[in-house]
GROMACS .gro file of C-alpha atoms in nm:
model
  305
    1MET     CA    1  -4.795   9.643  -2.461
    2PHE     CA    2  -4.665   9.482  -2.145
    3LYS     CA    3  -4.923   9.207  -2.154
    4ASN     CA    4  -4.809   9.111  -2.504
    5LYS     CA    5  -4.447   9.106  -2.391
    6PHE     CA    6  -4.539   8.896  -2.090
    7LYS     CA    7  -4.701   8.639  -2.315
    8LYS     CA    8  -4.401   8.651  -2.545
    9LEU     CA    9  -4.158   8.585  -2.265
   10THR     CA   10  -4.356   8.317  -2.087
   11GLY     CA   11  -4.563   8.160  -2.358
   12PHE     CA   12  -4.320   7.959  -2.563
   13PHE     CA   13  -4.210   7.660  -2.364
   14LEU     CA   14  -4.064   7.382  -2.568
   15ALA     CA   15  -4.133   7.020  -2.486
   16ALA     CA   16  -3.960   6.718  -2.630
   17VAL     CA   17  -4.157   6.524  -2.888
   18MET     CA   18  -3.904   6.245  -2.939
   19THR     CA   19  -3.999   5.930  -2.751
   20LEU     CA   20  -3.633   5.824  -2.727
   21VAL     CA   21  -3.563   6.091  -2.467
   22ALA     CA   22  -3.568   5.922  -2.127
   23LEU     CA   23  -3.641   6.231  -1.919
   24PRO     CA   24  -3.868   6.526  -2.001
   25ILE     CA   25  -3.687   6.822  -2.155
   26GLN     CA   26  -3.818   7.173  -2.101
   27THR     CA   27  -3.673   7.503  -2.217
   28LEU     CA   28  -3.794   7.851  -2.295
   29ALA     CA   29  -3.732   8.023  -2.624
   30SER     CA   30  -3.880   8.365  -2.672
   31GLU     CA   31  -3.840   8.413  -3.049
   32TRP     CA   32  -4.077   8.144  -3.172
   33GLY     CA   33  -4.433   8.057  -3.101
   34VAL     CA   34  -4.671   7.781  -3.010
   35GLY     CA   35  -4.669   7.502  -3.265
   36ASP     CA   36  -4.336   7.596  -3.425
   37ASN     CA   37  -4.095   7.310  -3.489
   38VAL     CA   38  -3.740   7.382  -3.376
   39TYR     CA   39  -3.421   7.187  -3.312
   40ALA     CA   40  -3.198   7.165  -3.008
   41ALA     CA   41  -2.858   7.332  -3.029
   42MET     CA   42  -2.557   7.359  -2.799
   43LEU     CA   43  -2.393   7.702  -2.801
   44GLY     CA   44  -2.071   7.629  -2.617
   45ASN     CA   45  -1.977   7.679  -2.253
   46TYR     CA   46  -2.074   7.983  -2.052
   47ILE     CA   47  -1.759   8.198  -2.043
   48GLY     CA   48  -1.764   8.467  -1.776
   49SER     CA   49  -1.612   8.811  -1.807
   50ASP     CA   50  -1.324   8.674  -1.598
   51ASN     CA   51  -1.264   8.421  -1.882
   52GLY     CA   52  -1.364   8.128  -1.661
   53THR     CA   53  -1.626   7.861  -1.735
   54TYR     CA   54  -1.925   7.790  -1.512
   55GLY     CA   55  -2.014   7.447  -1.380
   56ASP     CA   56  -2.110   7.223  -1.090
   57LYS     CA   57  -1.893   7.208  -0.779
   58ARG     CA   58  -2.009   6.857  -0.685
   59ASN     CA   59  -2.242   6.569  -0.771
   60TYR     CA   60  -2.594   6.616  -0.635
   61THR     CA   61  -2.951   6.488  -0.634
   62PHE     CA   62  -3.205   6.679  -0.842
   63ILE     CA   63  -3.579   6.642  -0.897
   64TYR     CA   64  -3.775   6.607  -1.220
   65TYR     CA   65  -4.141   6.557  -1.303
   66LYS     CA   66  -4.272   6.238  -1.460
   67ALA     CA   67  -4.554   6.240  -1.713
   68ASP     CA   68  -4.809   6.155  -1.443
   69GLY     CA   69  -4.699   6.452  -1.231
   70ASP     CA   70  -4.508   6.254  -0.972
   71VAL     CA   71  -4.172   6.389  -0.859
   72ALA     CA   72  -3.871   6.163  -0.914
   73THR     CA   73  -3.501   6.210  -0.840
   74ALA     CA   74  -3.176   6.145  -1.023
   75THR     CA   75  -2.808   6.228  -0.974
   76ARG     CA   76  -2.631   6.508  -1.156
   77VAL     CA   77  -2.262   6.432  -1.217
   78LYS     CA   78  -2.028   6.729  -1.176
   79SER     CA   79  -1.958   6.899  -1.513
   80ASN     CA   80  -1.944   7.235  -1.687
   81HIS     CA   81  -2.263   7.395  -1.816
   82ALA     CA   82  -2.316   7.464  -2.184
   83LYS     CA   83  -2.556   7.724  -2.316
   84LEU     CA   84  -2.871   7.573  -2.460
   85GLY     CA   85  -3.031   7.695  -2.779
   86VAL     CA   86  -3.306   7.627  -3.028
   87SER     CA   87  -3.271   7.662  -3.403
   88LYS     CA   88  -3.519   7.719  -3.684
   89ASN     CA   89  -3.448   7.793  -4.050
   90GLY     CA   90  -3.082   7.856  -3.977
   91VAL     CA   91  -3.151   8.106  -3.697
   92THR     CA   92  -3.045   8.008  -3.344
   93GLN     CA   93  -3.174   8.157  -3.021
   94GLN     CA   94  -3.027   8.100  -2.677
   95ALA     CA   95  -3.274   7.936  -2.438
   96ILE     CA   96  -3.316   7.898  -2.063
   97CYS     CA   97  -3.365   7.547  -1.926
   98ILE     CA   98  -3.654   7.524  -1.681
   99GLU     CA   99  -3.586   7.171  -1.556
  100ALA     CA  100  -3.245   7.125  -1.398
  101GLY     CA  101  -3.031   6.819  -1.459
  102VAL     CA  102  -3.208   6.663  -1.756
  103SER     CA  103  -3.029   6.578  -2.081
  104TYR     CA  104  -3.055   6.794  -2.391
  105SER     CA  105  -2.967   6.632  -2.723
  106THR     CA  106  -2.835   6.840  -3.012
  107GLY     CA  107  -3.049   6.795  -3.321
  108SER     CA  108  -3.355   6.668  -3.134
  109SER     CA  109  -3.685   6.801  -3.264
  110TYR     CA  110  -3.914   7.007  -3.041
  111VAL     CA  111  -4.248   7.178  -3.078
  112GLY     CA  112  -4.343   7.509  -2.915
  113LYS     CA  113  -4.583   7.478  -2.622
  114ALA     CA  114  -4.787   7.742  -2.438
  115SER     CA  115  -4.717   7.833  -2.076
  116SER     CA  116  -5.042   7.652  -1.998
  117ASP     CA  117  -4.879   7.329  -2.120
  118ALA     CA  118  -4.898   7.025  -1.892
  119TYR     CA  119  -4.540   7.057  -1.768
  120MET     CA  120  -4.592   7.405  -1.628
  121GLN     CA  121  -4.909   7.290  -1.459
  122LEU     CA  122  -4.707   7.030  -1.270
  123LEU     CA  123  -4.519   7.307  -1.094
  124PRO     CA  124  -4.677   7.464  -0.783
  125TRP     CA  125  -4.844   7.797  -0.862
  126ASP     CA  126  -4.589   8.008  -0.673
  127ILE     CA  127  -4.308   7.829  -0.858
  128GLN     CA  128  -4.473   7.905  -1.192
  129GLN     CA  129  -4.496   8.273  -1.102
  130MET     CA  130  -4.138   8.298  -0.980
  131VAL     CA  131  -4.008   8.136  -1.300
  132LYS     CA  132  -4.194   8.397  -1.502
  133TYR     CA  133  -4.054   8.679  -1.286
  134ALA     CA  134  -3.702   8.544  -1.337
  135LEU     CA  135  -3.747   8.541  -1.715
  136LEU     CA  136  -3.893   8.891  -1.716
  137CYS     CA  137  -3.623   9.038  -1.493
  138GLY     CA  138  -3.328   8.832  -1.614
  139PHE     CA  139  -3.204   8.710  -1.950
  140ASN     CA  140  -3.452   8.699  -2.239
  141SER     CA  141  -3.444   8.771  -2.611
  142ASP     CA  142  -3.469   9.147  -2.552
  143VAL     CA  143  -3.143   9.151  -2.355
  144LYS     CA  144  -2.850   9.204  -2.590
  145LYS     CA  145  -2.587   9.295  -2.328
  146SER     CA  146  -2.558   9.260  -1.953
  147PRO     CA  147  -2.713   9.555  -1.763
  148VAL     CA  148  -2.467   9.490  -1.477
  149ALA     CA  149  -2.136   9.677  -1.486
  150ASN     CA  150  -1.818   9.475  -1.547
  151THR     CA  151  -2.006   9.160  -1.650
  152ASN     CA  152  -2.088   9.007  -1.988
  153LEU     CA  153  -2.397   8.846  -2.137
  154ASP     CA  154  -2.285   8.496  -2.037
  155ASP     CA  155  -2.257   8.611  -1.674
  156PHE     CA  156  -2.608   8.754  -1.693
  157SER     CA  157  -2.770   8.459  -1.870
  158PHE     CA  158  -2.599   8.209  -1.639
  159ALA     CA  159  -2.723   8.399  -1.333
  160THR     CA  160  -3.075   8.380  -1.480
  161GLN     CA  161  -3.031   8.008  -1.541
  162ILE     CA  162  -2.917   7.947  -1.182
  163ILE     CA  163  -3.215   8.136  -1.038
  164VAL     CA  164  -3.460   7.942  -1.258
  165TRP     CA  165  -3.308   7.613  -1.143
  166GLU     CA  166  -3.324   7.718  -0.777
  167ILE     CA  167  -3.692   7.796  -0.824
  168GLN     CA  168  -3.779   7.481  -1.019
  169GLN     CA  169  -3.592   7.262  -0.771
  170GLN     CA  170  -3.794   7.425  -0.490
  171LEU     CA  171  -3.486   7.562  -0.315
  172ARG     CA  172  -3.564   7.932  -0.336
  173THR     CA  173  -3.798   8.058  -0.065
  174GLY     CA  174  -3.785   8.433  -0.138
  175TYR     CA  175  -3.609   8.709  -0.329
  176ASN     CA  176  -3.316   8.775  -0.099
  177LYS     CA  177  -2.986   8.612  -0.193
  178GLY     CA  178  -2.987   8.395   0.117
  179ASP     CA  179  -3.348   8.277   0.084
  180LEU     CA  180  -3.248   7.919   0.004
  181LYS     CA  181  -3.343   7.592   0.170
  182ALA     CA  182  -3.273   7.229   0.083
  183ASN     CA  183  -3.577   7.063  -0.071
  184GLN     CA  184  -3.746   6.756   0.075
  185TRP     CA  185  -3.585   6.526  -0.183
  186GLY     CA  186  -3.229   6.602  -0.076
  187THR     CA  187  -3.113   6.870  -0.319
  188PRO     CA  188  -2.871   7.093  -0.123
  189ALA     CA  189  -2.979   7.454  -0.068
  190THR     CA  190  -2.675   7.620  -0.224
  191VAL     CA  191  -2.582   7.365  -0.490
  192TYR     CA  192  -2.660   7.617  -0.767
  193TYR     CA  193  -2.559   7.940  -0.593
  194GLU     CA  194  -2.212   7.802  -0.520
  195GLN     CA  195  -2.151   7.775  -0.895
  196LEU     CA  196  -2.140   8.154  -0.930
  197LYS     CA  197  -2.035   8.260  -0.580
  198GLY     CA  198  -1.740   8.497  -0.603
  199ARG     CA  199  -1.765   8.513  -0.983
  200PRO     CA  200  -1.893   8.800  -1.202
  201ALA     CA  201  -2.230   8.623  -1.241
  202GLU     CA  202  -2.293   8.673  -0.869
  203LYS     CA  203  -2.339   9.046  -0.932
  204CYS     CA  204  -2.597   8.961  -1.200
  205TYR     CA  205  -2.764   8.714  -0.963
  206GLU     CA  206  -2.809   8.987  -0.701
  207TYR     CA  207  -2.932   9.233  -0.965
  208ILE     CA  208  -3.197   8.993  -1.099
  209LEU     CA  209  -3.320   8.894  -0.752
  210ASN     CA  210  -3.360   9.260  -0.658
  211LYS     CA  211  -3.557   9.321  -0.976
  212MET     CA  212  -3.775   9.020  -0.904
  213LYS     CA  213  -3.837   9.141  -0.549
  214ALA     CA  214  -3.940   9.485  -0.671
  215TYR     CA  215  -4.165   9.326  -0.931
  216ALA     CA  216  -4.331   9.070  -0.707
  217ILE     CA  217  -4.397   9.261  -0.384
  218ILE     CA  218  -4.703   9.485  -0.395
  219PRO     CA  219  -4.867   9.697  -0.123
  220SER     CA  220  -5.057   9.480   0.124
  221PHE     CA  221  -5.381   9.673   0.071
  222THR     CA  222  -5.390   9.594  -0.302
  223ARG     CA  223  -5.455   9.278  -0.497
  224ASP     CA  224  -5.341   9.152  -0.837
  225LYS     CA  225  -5.693   9.065  -0.952
  226LYS     CA  226  -6.002   9.283  -0.977
  227ASP     CA  227  -6.237   9.019  -0.843
  228ASN     CA  228  -6.070   9.014  -0.499
  229ALA     CA  229  -5.988   9.384  -0.467
  230GLN     CA  230  -6.016   9.507  -0.108
  231LEU     CA  231  -6.259   9.783  -0.011
  232HIS     CA  232  -6.125  10.079   0.190
  233GLU     CA  233  -6.353  10.344   0.339
  234LEU     CA  234  -6.287  10.717   0.313
  235LYS     CA  235  -6.414  10.915   0.612
  236TYR     CA  236  -6.477  11.288   0.630
  237ASP     CA  237  -6.213  11.482   0.822
  238LEU     CA  238  -6.348  11.802   0.977
  239THR     CA  239  -6.004  11.963   0.999
  240SER     CA  240  -5.895  11.915   0.640
  241LYS     CA  241  -6.251  11.910   0.508
  242LYS     CA  242  -6.165  11.612   0.294
  243TYR     CA  243  -6.266  11.251   0.269
  244THR     CA  244  -5.958  11.055   0.369
  245VAL     CA  245  -5.817  10.717   0.462
  246THR     CA  246  -5.464  10.610   0.559
  247LEU     CA  247  -5.353  10.261   0.460
  248THR     CA  248  -5.041  10.088   0.590
  249ASP     CA  249  -4.836   9.875   0.354
  250ASN     CA  250  -4.735   9.580   0.571
  251ASN     CA  251  -4.540   9.435   0.280
  252LYS     CA  252  -4.307   9.739   0.286
  253SER     CA  253  -4.300   9.751  -0.092
  254ASN     CA  254  -4.182  10.114  -0.100
  255MET     CA  255  -4.421  10.182  -0.384
  256PRO     CA  256  -4.401  10.556  -0.469
  257ALA     CA  257  -4.714  10.759  -0.407
  258SER     CA  258  -4.700  10.869  -0.771
  259ALA     CA  259  -4.785  10.513  -0.877
  260PHE     CA  260  -5.140  10.568  -0.757
  261ASN     CA  261  -5.271  10.786  -1.037
  262ILE     CA  262  -5.635  10.804  -0.928
  263PRO     CA  263  -5.847  11.085  -1.082
  264GLY     CA  264  -5.973  11.323  -0.815
  265VAL     CA  265  -5.776  11.155  -0.536
  266THR     CA  266  -5.455  11.291  -0.382
  267VAL     CA  267  -5.205  11.037  -0.248
  268THR     CA  268  -4.926  11.114  -0.002
  269LYS     CA  269  -4.675  10.874   0.153
  270SER     CA  270  -4.509  10.877   0.494
  271GLY     CA  271  -4.291  10.574   0.566
  272TYR     CA  272  -4.512  10.279   0.479
  273ASP     CA  273  -4.838  10.474   0.529
  274TYR     CA  274  -5.032  10.600   0.228
  275THR     CA  275  -5.302  10.865   0.272
  276PHE     CA  276  -5.575  10.892   0.008
  277SER     CA  277  -5.786  11.207   0.018
  278THR     CA  278  -6.040  11.389  -0.195
  279THR     CA  279  -6.269  11.687  -0.168
  280SER     CA  280  -6.517  11.524  -0.402
  281LYS     CA  281  -6.796  11.303  -0.282
  282ILE     CA  282  -6.760  10.947  -0.406
  283SER     CA  283  -7.087  10.794  -0.512
  284GLY     CA  284  -7.082  10.423  -0.433
  285THR     CA  285  -6.744  10.256  -0.472
  286LYS     CA  286  -6.448  10.385  -0.671
  287ALA     CA  287  -6.244  10.112  -0.836
  288CYS     CA  288  -5.877  10.207  -0.825
  289THR     CA  289  -5.636  10.060  -1.074
  290TYR     CA  290  -5.273  10.158  -1.060
  291LYS     CA  291  -4.977  10.049  -1.263
  292ASP     CA  292  -4.627   9.978  -1.136
  293ASN     CA  293  -4.345   9.759  -1.261
  294ARG     CA  294  -4.540   9.729  -1.589
  295THR     CA  295  -4.833   9.542  -1.437
  296TYR     CA  296  -5.167   9.635  -1.279
  297HIS     CA  297  -5.294   9.605  -0.921
  298TYR     CA  298  -5.633   9.685  -0.778
  299PHE     CA  299  -5.823   9.815  -0.475
  300GLN     CA  300  -6.145  10.008  -0.411
  301LEU     CA  301  -6.239  10.322  -0.220
  302ILE     CA  302  -6.581  10.400  -0.078
  303ARG     CA  303  -6.708  10.720   0.086
  304HIS     CA  304  -6.840  10.697   0.440
  305ASN     CA  305  -7.175  10.875   0.468
   0.00000   0.00000   0.00000
């Protein structure tokens, strides 16, 4: 079920098909699919729960990707931000812009693109992944109200928008609030964060980043793909009369021991150390798949003869 949702949330990027648009336009809409024709819509300004609008604090340089993959720069002039949307057959869905600073023309025609579309491939791999995490953990079509106390949906969706722009502009270096650094093209580190600093959306910003951090960080002894799963050897312990191995999570993910639901294997946790033990003899290797944060990670256990 999660895999289908993941595709739903990350699979429907919309690219401009009108040649009159000077800069590439990219948004995400989660209600419609690849190949669907939709139209751009403006849904009014973001209005926070404090009744204030959200917008730039200054003019600044931003980056965008040209058709050949080269990075170019332009200047964003200080202004308020409006919510973007896409419309089809009279139904309008709010969207998240994944390329900061570019124009978005009401009434322009767009066609749904897959997440494997050329634009996404222009982004570095880690940037692609972080954008997907932001859309999974932040605003998407399944979110009908803000999950953060004393904030509204505009606060939450704007916080998501700011995080996506920080990622796409290559300013965000990690999942802590202060993990920001100016990019090599001159975009200031905090030019997006300052737009919600001290406002209700800042609470949403912190909430989403924490969710992304929990989602992205996995135990250091596991991998996210089966084909590069690490092999860990269980050795017989004469005292406990069990085959056992203790693995240290250098990533300090705080994954609960209960996440490792491995038949025949008991898992205990002490600090960042996880002890795997069994009284059964393992023949060959035992592939271990565990699920946490709605996704799968992998490692292997082998018995020492």
